[in-house]
Amino acid sequence: MLILLPPSEGKADAGTGRRWSPDRLALPELNPARERVLDALVAVSAGPDEAAALTALGLSEGQRGELRRNARLRVAATAPAAQVYTGVLYEALELASLPAAAQRAARRSILISSGLWGAVRLTDRIPPYRCPIGARLPGVGALSAYWRPVLAPVLSAAAGSGPVLDLRSGAYAATWTPRGELAERTVTLRVLHEREVDGVPVRSVVSHFNKATKGRLVRDLLIAGARPRTVAELIGTLRDLKHTVLEQAAAPGRARQVDLVVTDL
């Protein structure tokens, strides 16, 4: 099973090891594209027009420090991606506290989307950075469009023959859309909160707590040692783990959307 996660805006303050090298990243087919984005990001962040750089990266005036950090990416210390990403999803996933077998499964099955790197494994050493998928970089353009043709063959190969659990947010999901038979092996997840209003159950889409719920769900799958071979087995496993899952009708050649219903946030 391949599990696709979004990155997080929250990242570690600094790395702890040697500087970044493309030779130490998984999915080496992405390296030429990574180098091009990295060059553009460093150039715009180190350039004299800070206002233009902030606009290109979708940052606020109070985030000028992110430009200084980006400008030093090629010489900055690195850490495993599992330690760099520190947002809500990763706090709920608690990778460091997983049993050894679950950590091995996480390293094997998880890929993290990235506006800068395209996609990384948990063990890939990267420096903390700020490069949202909505950025438009000089010479590169909109990152979502830039990565689409690059990621398609690489992630399709990484998916193998098993199911894909796609937990990316919309902007990152736009960088790769599984097609055909692979799409039919892909599950996307929507988190719904159920509560009573005047004695009637009402469900609504969860926004902020959606990330924490997805982190806990992946943690449950990893601890359980789940290795589903089909979408049906994946959905069955989620139900066995006491998650309330509602399947939506699936169209041929499209991913299967499921709703995860939660009562506590």
XYZ file of C-alpha atoms in Angstrom:
265
model
C 0.000 0.000 0.000
C 1.139 3.509 -0.836
C 0.096 6.286 1.564
C 0.292 9.845 0.214
C 0.512 12.656 2.764
C 0.622 16.423 2.402
C 3.567 18.332 3.851
C 3.022 20.805 6.660
C 3.576 24.527 6.887
C 4.951 23.906 10.363
C 8.542 22.678 10.143
C 11.493 22.186 12.444
C 13.521 25.328 13.058
C 16.740 23.849 11.739
C 18.354 20.652 10.597
C 20.955 18.760 12.589
C 23.089 17.006 9.987
C 25.096 17.549 6.815
C 23.879 19.740 3.982
C 21.398 18.608 1.351
C 22.475 16.354 -1.490
C 20.233 14.958 -4.252
C 22.133 11.684 -4.046
C 20.550 10.974 -0.660
C 16.918 11.359 -1.735
C 14.527 8.619 -2.783
C 12.883 8.796 -6.214
C 16.078 9.995 -7.953
C 14.148 10.425 -11.214
C 12.839 13.655 -9.685
C 16.284 15.147 -9.075
C 16.572 17.285 -12.234
C 13.168 18.830 -11.496
C 14.097 19.285 -7.825
C 17.307 21.084 -8.765
C 15.433 23.487 -11.022
C 12.889 24.396 -8.325
C 15.614 24.698 -5.687
C 17.656 27.052 -7.888
C 14.600 29.225 -8.542
C 13.565 29.267 -4.885
C 17.023 30.225 -3.646
C 17.373 32.904 -6.320
C 14.054 34.607 -5.645
C 14.502 34.372 -1.858
C 18.017 35.850 -1.985
C 17.124 38.523 -4.529
C 16.929 42.253 -3.825
C 13.146 42.517 -4.274
C 11.786 41.031 -1.050
C 8.254 42.219 -1.792
C 8.234 40.294 -5.077
C 9.645 37.223 -3.338
C 6.951 37.332 -0.663
C 4.299 37.594 -3.361
C 5.777 34.721 -5.374
C 5.722 32.474 -2.301
C 2.392 33.673 -0.921
C 4.016 34.886 2.295
C 3.148 37.815 4.525
C 5.358 40.702 5.633
C 5.827 38.971 8.960
C 7.375 35.966 7.211
C 10.426 37.694 5.757
C 12.585 35.374 7.864
C 11.474 32.516 5.630
C 13.245 34.221 2.722
C 16.522 34.264 4.618
C 16.150 30.595 5.442
C 15.320 29.720 1.823
C 18.337 31.658 0.571
C 20.639 29.275 2.501
C 18.992 25.989 1.517
C 21.989 24.630 -0.382
C 24.268 25.008 2.641
C 21.725 24.445 5.421
C 21.808 21.458 7.759
C 19.293 18.710 7.062
C 17.140 16.269 9.019
C 14.950 13.338 8.009
C 11.645 14.492 6.535
C 9.934 12.668 9.412
C 11.487 15.262 11.741
C 11.243 18.312 9.469
C 7.447 18.230 9.112
C 5.871 19.141 12.443
C 2.300 20.206 11.623
C -1.005 18.935 13.022
C -1.106 15.741 10.951
C 2.417 14.764 11.959
C 1.806 15.565 15.617
C -1.155 13.157 15.546
C 0.820 10.534 13.630
C 3.620 10.595 16.258
C 6.106 8.802 14.050
C 8.874 8.732 16.637
C 6.715 6.846 19.147
C 5.630 4.100 16.757
C 6.777 0.534 17.470
C 9.752 -0.578 15.382
C 7.674 -2.665 12.965
C 5.266 0.219 12.408
C 8.178 2.598 11.760
C 9.532 0.230 9.125
C 6.099 0.084 7.517
C 5.899 3.889 7.539
C 9.273 4.218 5.832
C 8.198 1.698 3.229
C 4.695 2.981 2.468
C 4.553 6.769 3.036
C 5.367 9.457 0.485
C 5.048 13.154 1.376
C 4.135 15.661 -1.326
C 6.237 18.813 -1.541
C 6.217 21.962 -3.608
C 10.036 21.973 -3.515
C 10.967 18.285 -3.674
C 7.963 16.836 -5.544
C 7.725 13.922 -3.129
C 9.972 12.543 -0.379
C 10.247 9.503 1.846
C 10.305 9.864 5.625
C 14.023 9.072 5.729
C 15.039 11.620 3.065
C 17.271 14.280 4.576
C 16.029 17.775 3.707
C 16.534 21.238 5.200
C 13.533 23.106 6.637
C 12.122 25.361 3.906
C 9.088 27.387 2.843
C 7.799 26.642 -0.647
C 4.016 26.123 -0.796
C 2.512 24.372 -3.779
C 0.687 27.590 -4.643
C 3.969 29.422 -5.275
C 4.914 30.834 -8.686
C 8.670 30.901 -9.172
C 10.537 32.840 -11.860
C 11.565 30.507 -14.659
C 9.448 27.682 -13.235
C 5.946 29.103 -12.996
C 3.113 27.644 -10.961
C 4.447 24.669 -9.021
C 1.243 22.628 -9.266
C 1.461 22.702 -13.064
C 5.241 22.243 -13.069
C 5.143 19.024 -11.057
C 2.194 17.397 -12.823
C 4.020 15.837 -15.804
C 7.122 15.102 -13.709
C 5.333 13.216 -10.938
C 2.945 11.194 -13.097
C 5.295 8.368 -14.156
C 7.247 8.354 -10.881
C 4.281 8.093 -8.518
C 2.498 5.654 -10.808
C 5.532 3.376 -10.533
C 5.766 3.903 -6.761
C 2.145 2.800 -6.377
C 3.010 -0.708 -7.523
C 0.081 -3.105 -7.698
C -1.556 -2.398 -4.333
C -4.044 0.200 -3.107
C -3.216 3.886 -2.730
C -4.512 5.866 0.254
C -4.411 9.474 -0.904
C -4.625 11.880 2.034
C -3.183 14.916 0.251
C -4.973 18.246 0.390
C -6.548 19.546 -2.803
C -3.652 21.691 -4.014
C -1.153 18.855 -3.636
C -3.559 16.280 -5.037
C -3.638 18.374 -8.216
C 0.030 17.571 -8.859
C -0.793 13.927 -9.586
C -4.151 12.379 -10.399
C -4.134 8.586 -10.781
C -5.749 7.444 -14.009
C -7.543 4.353 -15.242
C -6.933 1.121 -13.365
C -4.648 2.822 -10.864
C -7.369 5.347 -10.025
C -9.688 2.463 -9.232
C -7.105 1.275 -6.678
C -6.990 4.711 -5.054
C -8.970 5.834 -1.997
C -9.446 9.502 -1.129
C -10.748 10.440 2.292
C -13.130 13.130 3.501
C -13.586 13.671 7.243
C -17.117 14.420 8.441
C -18.091 15.482 11.947
C -21.403 14.091 13.176
C -23.279 15.874 15.932
C -26.866 16.193 17.042
C -28.865 19.333 16.311
C -32.315 19.328 17.934
C -32.064 15.560 18.281
C -31.227 15.037 14.597
C -27.768 13.753 13.493
C -26.060 16.320 11.277
C -22.793 15.788 9.420
C -20.461 18.552 8.269
C -17.064 18.623 6.601
C -14.169 19.052 9.040
C -11.458 21.564 8.171
C -8.734 22.052 10.797
C -9.324 18.780 12.668
C -9.292 16.908 9.374
C -5.472 16.832 9.558
C -5.298 15.374 13.046
C -7.904 12.740 12.160
C -5.904 11.647 9.130
C -2.749 11.434 11.224
C -4.452 9.200 13.772
C -5.914 7.005 11.037
C -2.508 6.401 9.447
C -1.052 5.668 12.875
C -3.757 3.059 13.464
C -3.023 1.384 10.124
C 0.709 1.265 10.796
C 0.400 -0.097 14.327
C -2.045 -2.744 13.100
C 0.491 -3.889 10.509
C -2.156 -3.495 7.813
C -1.091 -4.695 4.363
C -4.269 -4.591 2.272
C -3.991 -5.785 -1.305
C -7.182 -4.195 -2.602
C -9.391 -1.178 -1.966
C -12.009 -3.475 -0.454
C -9.444 -4.878 1.992
C -8.288 -1.368 2.898
C -11.819 -0.201 3.664
C -12.462 -3.413 5.579
C -9.318 -2.855 7.630
C -10.432 0.670 8.546
C -13.736 -0.723 9.759
C -11.961 -3.461 11.703
C -10.023 -0.670 13.427
C -13.364 0.806 14.557
C -13.417 3.696 12.098
C -16.833 4.618 10.708
C -16.339 4.617 6.955
C -19.007 5.354 4.349
C -18.281 4.475 0.738
C -19.380 6.760 -2.064
C -20.398 5.450 -5.478
C -17.310 4.940 -7.644
C -17.221 5.810 -11.324
C -15.054 3.688 -13.657
C -11.543 5.089 -13.904
C -11.988 7.353 -10.867
C -10.663 7.172 -7.324
C -12.954 5.782 -4.637
C -14.013 8.493 -2.187
C -14.860 7.417 1.345
C -16.198 9.484 4.206
C -14.710 8.994 7.641
C -17.332 9.958 10.201
C -16.136 11.153 13.605
C -18.112 12.302 16.633
C -15.192 13.638 18.694
C -12.709 16.240 17.440
